[in-house]
Tab-separated table of C-alpha atoms in Angstrom:
chain	number	residue	atom	x	y	z
A	1	MET	CA	19.229	-3.411	28.869
A	2	ASN	CA	20.844	-0.026	28.906
A	3	LYS	CA	18.181	2.311	27.533
A	4	SER	CA	20.715	5.013	26.804
A	5	TYR	CA	22.552	2.577	24.487
A	6	PHE	CA	19.436	2.218	22.342
A	7	GLU	CA	18.897	5.981	22.305
A	8	GLN	CA	22.511	6.607	21.320
A	9	VAL	CA	22.331	4.060	18.506
A	10	TYR	CA	19.043	5.515	17.329
A	11	GLU	CA	20.415	9.059	17.236
A	12	LYS	CA	23.575	7.992	15.381
A	13	THR	CA	21.886	5.735	12.811
A	14	HIS	CA	18.397	7.029	12.125
A	15	ARG	CA	19.327	9.625	9.515
A	16	SER	CA	21.420	7.265	7.371
A	17	LEU	CA	19.009	4.344	7.751
A	18	ILE	CA	15.946	6.358	6.746
A	19	ARG	CA	17.788	7.535	3.625
A	20	TYR	CA	18.732	3.942	2.831
A	21	ALA	CA	15.138	2.773	3.306
A	22	ILE	CA	13.677	5.565	1.156
A	23	VAL	CA	16.110	4.805	-1.654
A	24	HIS	CA	15.212	1.106	-1.620
A	25	LEU	CA	11.472	1.424	-1.043
A	26	ASP	CA	9.605	3.677	-3.453
A	27	ASP	CA	7.051	4.783	-0.868
A	28	PRO	CA	8.341	6.955	2.008
A	29	THR	CA	5.601	5.593	4.263
A	30	ASP	CA	6.808	2.038	3.607
A	31	ALA	CA	10.354	3.187	4.360
A	32	GLU	CA	9.303	4.682	7.700
A	33	ASP	CA	7.320	1.553	8.586
A	34	ALA	CA	10.239	-0.719	7.686
A	35	LEU	CA	12.652	1.324	9.760
A	36	GLN	CA	10.256	1.385	12.697
A	37	ASN	CA	10.004	-2.420	12.536
A	38	VAL	CA	13.800	-2.665	12.494
A	39	TYR	CA	14.196	-0.464	15.556
A	40	VAL	CA	11.489	-2.402	17.435
A	41	ASP	CA	13.213	-5.689	16.595
A	42	PHE	CA	16.593	-4.208	17.544
A	43	TYR	CA	15.213	-3.022	20.893
A	44	ARG	CA	13.772	-6.469	21.593
A	45	ARG	CA	17.037	-8.104	20.593
A	46	ILE	CA	19.228	-6.000	22.860
A	47	THR	CA	16.707	-6.306	25.684
A	48	GLN	CA	16.774	-10.079	25.440
A	49	TYR	CA	20.431	-10.773	24.572
A	50	GLY	CA	22.307	-7.565	25.307
A	51	HIS	CA	24.470	-5.570	22.941
A	52	LEU	CA	28.030	-6.552	23.822
A	53	ASP	CA	28.312	-8.877	20.819
A	54	ILE	CA	27.289	-6.130	18.362
A	55	LEU	CA	30.525	-4.600	17.104
A	56	SER	CA	28.931	-2.125	14.696
A	57	PRO	CA	25.326	-1.193	15.514
A	58	GLU	CA	24.892	0.585	12.166
A	59	ALA	CA	26.038	-2.453	10.165
A	60	PHE	CA	23.820	-4.673	12.325
A	61	LEU	CA	20.813	-2.395	11.707
A	62	ILE	CA	21.498	-2.164	7.956
A	63	LYS	CA	21.473	-5.958	7.773
A	64	MET	CA	18.149	-5.997	9.628
A	65	LEU	CA	16.807	-3.264	7.343
A	66	LYS	CA	17.803	-5.189	4.219
A	67	ARG	CA	15.825	-8.176	5.483
A	68	GLU	CA	12.861	-5.916	6.239
A	69	ILE	CA	12.991	-4.407	2.723
A	70	ILE	CA	13.074	-7.871	1.162
A	71	GLN	CA	10.098	-8.865	3.304
A	72	ASN	CA	8.292	-5.696	2.224
A	73	TYR	CA	8.743	-6.587	-1.457
A	74	ARG	CA	7.643	-10.183	-0.858
A	75	GLU	CA	4.518	-9.011	0.947
A	76	ARG	CA	3.801	-6.420	-1.746
A	77	GLU	CA	4.088	-9.100	-4.448
A	78	ARG	CA	1.872	-11.472	-2.470
A	79	ARG	CA	-0.796	-8.755	-2.114
A	80	ARG	CA	-0.494	-7.839	-5.800
A	81	LEU	CA	-0.971	-11.443	-6.875
A	82	HIS	CA	-3.913	-11.829	-4.507
A	83	PHE	CA	-5.435	-8.577	-5.759
A	84	VAL	CA	-4.972	-9.607	-9.416
A	85	ASP	CA	-6.644	-12.941	-8.686
A	86	GLU	CA	-9.538	-11.152	-7.018
A	87	ILE	CA	-10.195	-8.789	-9.920
A	88	LYS	CA	-10.113	-11.297	-12.739
A	89	GLU	CA	-13.172	-10.709	-14.865
A	90	ASP	CA	-14.928	-13.909	-13.849
A	91	ARG	CA	-14.659	-12.998	-10.157
A	92	ILE	CA	-15.930	-9.435	-10.335
A	93	PRO	CA	-19.591	-9.456	-9.305
A	94	GLU	CA	-21.586	-9.234	-12.542
A	95	GLU	CA	-24.656	-7.782	-10.853
A	96	ARG	CA	-22.812	-4.574	-9.916
A	97	PHE	CA	-21.498	-4.023	-13.417
A	98	GLU	CA	-24.999	-4.500	-14.864
A	99	ASP	CA	-25.865	-1.084	-13.464
A	100	VAL	CA	-22.801	0.488	-15.028
A	101	VAL	CA	-22.004	-1.622	-18.070
A	102	MET	CA	-24.414	-3.170	-20.559
A	103	ASP	CA	-22.140	-5.756	-22.141
A	104	ARG	CA	-19.056	-7.765	-21.279
A	105	ALA	CA	-16.907	-6.191	-24.006
A	106	LEU	CA	-17.484	-2.749	-22.547
A	107	ALA	CA	-16.718	-4.062	-19.050
A	108	GLU	CA	-13.422	-5.463	-20.318
A	109	GLU	CA	-12.637	-2.141	-22.011
A	110	ILE	CA	-13.361	-0.256	-18.781
A	111	LEU	CA	-11.155	-2.599	-16.729
A	112	LYS	CA	-8.346	-2.367	-19.282
A	113	ASN	CA	-8.474	1.440	-19.117
A	114	ALA	CA	-8.912	1.457	-15.325
A	115	LYS	CA	-5.608	-0.410	-14.935
A	116	LEU	CA	-3.912	2.620	-16.506
A	117	LEU	CA	-5.184	4.940	-13.761
A	118	PRO	CA	-2.830	6.058	-10.990
A	119	LYS	CA	-2.476	3.344	-8.328
A	120	GLU	CA	-4.662	4.895	-5.615
A	121	MET	CA	-7.341	5.953	-8.083
A	122	TYR	CA	-7.426	2.423	-9.525
A	123	ARG	CA	-7.641	0.818	-6.087
A	124	THR	CA	-10.503	3.113	-5.122
A	125	PHE	CA	-12.325	2.435	-8.402
A	126	VAL	CA	-12.046	-1.353	-8.014
A	127	LEU	CA	-13.074	-1.312	-4.354
A	128	TYR	CA	-16.133	0.788	-5.173
A	129	TYR	CA	-17.326	-0.813	-8.400
A	130	GLY	CA	-15.793	-4.276	-8.193
A	131	TYR	CA	-16.303	-4.998	-4.516
A	132	GLU	CA	-19.274	-2.725	-3.896
A	133	MET	CA	-17.681	-1.090	-0.891
A	134	SER	CA	-19.226	2.156	0.277
A	135	VAL	CA	-17.349	5.452	0.263
A	136	SER	CA	-17.082	5.217	4.068
A	137	GLU	CA	-15.711	1.669	3.949
A	138	ILE	CA	-13.131	2.612	1.326
A	139	ALA	CA	-12.089	5.701	3.278
A	140	LYS	CA	-11.546	3.573	6.367
A	141	GLN	CA	-9.737	0.802	4.468
A	142	LEU	CA	-7.360	3.207	2.685
A	143	ASP	CA	-7.062	5.558	5.669
A	144	VAL	CA	-8.186	8.630	3.725
A	145	SER	CA	-11.125	11.014	4.019
A	146	LYS	CA	-14.493	10.364	2.384
A	147	GLU	CA	-13.871	13.444	0.267
A	148	ALA	CA	-10.627	11.928	-1.028
A	149	VAL	CA	-12.500	8.756	-2.006
A	150	LYS	CA	-15.224	10.760	-3.762
A	151	SER	CA	-12.618	12.842	-5.561
A	152	ARG	CA	-10.714	9.758	-6.723
A	153	LEU	CA	-13.913	8.147	-7.974
A	154	LEU	CA	-14.950	11.276	-9.838
A	155	ARG	CA	-11.506	11.684	-11.415
A	156	ALA	CA	-11.397	7.985	-12.304
A	157	ARG	CA	-14.798	8.098	-14.019
A	158	ASN	CA	-13.984	11.312	-15.863
A	159	THR	CA	-10.608	9.944	-16.988
A	160	LEU	CA	-12.183	6.694	-18.169
A	161	LYS	CA	-14.952	8.508	-20.013
A	162	GLN	CA	-12.428	10.778	-21.683
A	163	ARG	CA	-10.237	7.829	-22.716
A	164	MET	CA	-13.231	5.941	-24.016
A	165	GLY	CA	-14.698	8.934	-25.851
A	166	GLU	CA	-17.786	9.389	-23.682
A	167	PRO	CA	-18.783	12.897	-22.547
A	168	GLY	CA	-18.359	13.498	-18.794
A	169	SER	CA	-21.159	13.226	-16.248
A	170	ASN	CA	-21.511	12.412	-12.566
A	171	GLY	CA	-21.735	8.665	-13.262
A	172	GLY	CA	-24.091	7.931	-10.384
A	173	ILE	CA	-21.871	7.573	-7.337
A	174	ARG	CA	-24.014	6.762	-4.328
A	175	TYR	CA	-22.604	9.184	-1.773
A	176	GLU	CA	-23.436	8.670	1.880
């Protein structure tokens, strides 16, 4: 494998491919990850089989990137469906909501309103209250600081209280 070939292809294609990935994936981080996977696969491919049969490296990489984007959407949908299954009302631990919610109707109202929160705030809220994960565990799982988790939880509770007509308060987060 001619390492300089890979470097030349990378330099010539990276700018256009990252733009393509960002346009087709709504999250820039997902776009960067997808493109990184493509370049790793491309490197492996040319290491194993050579590059003489590749007439247009950019077209070859775009085809690989399209497959990676499709895979990203499939995986995202699979995770979404799994997550939805996990948070159905009958699977959320009732004992945790007993501390926060006195009746099932209120729990359903809270979940309905929580689904309207921004994505990361909602995920944090469900992990904390639905799955009883600690602030530290959530921070590690989402790769954010503990302060970010605490802030999201506070904003989520305040937003939910405001939407539901309840005056704001701390809401009893158990900080570590």
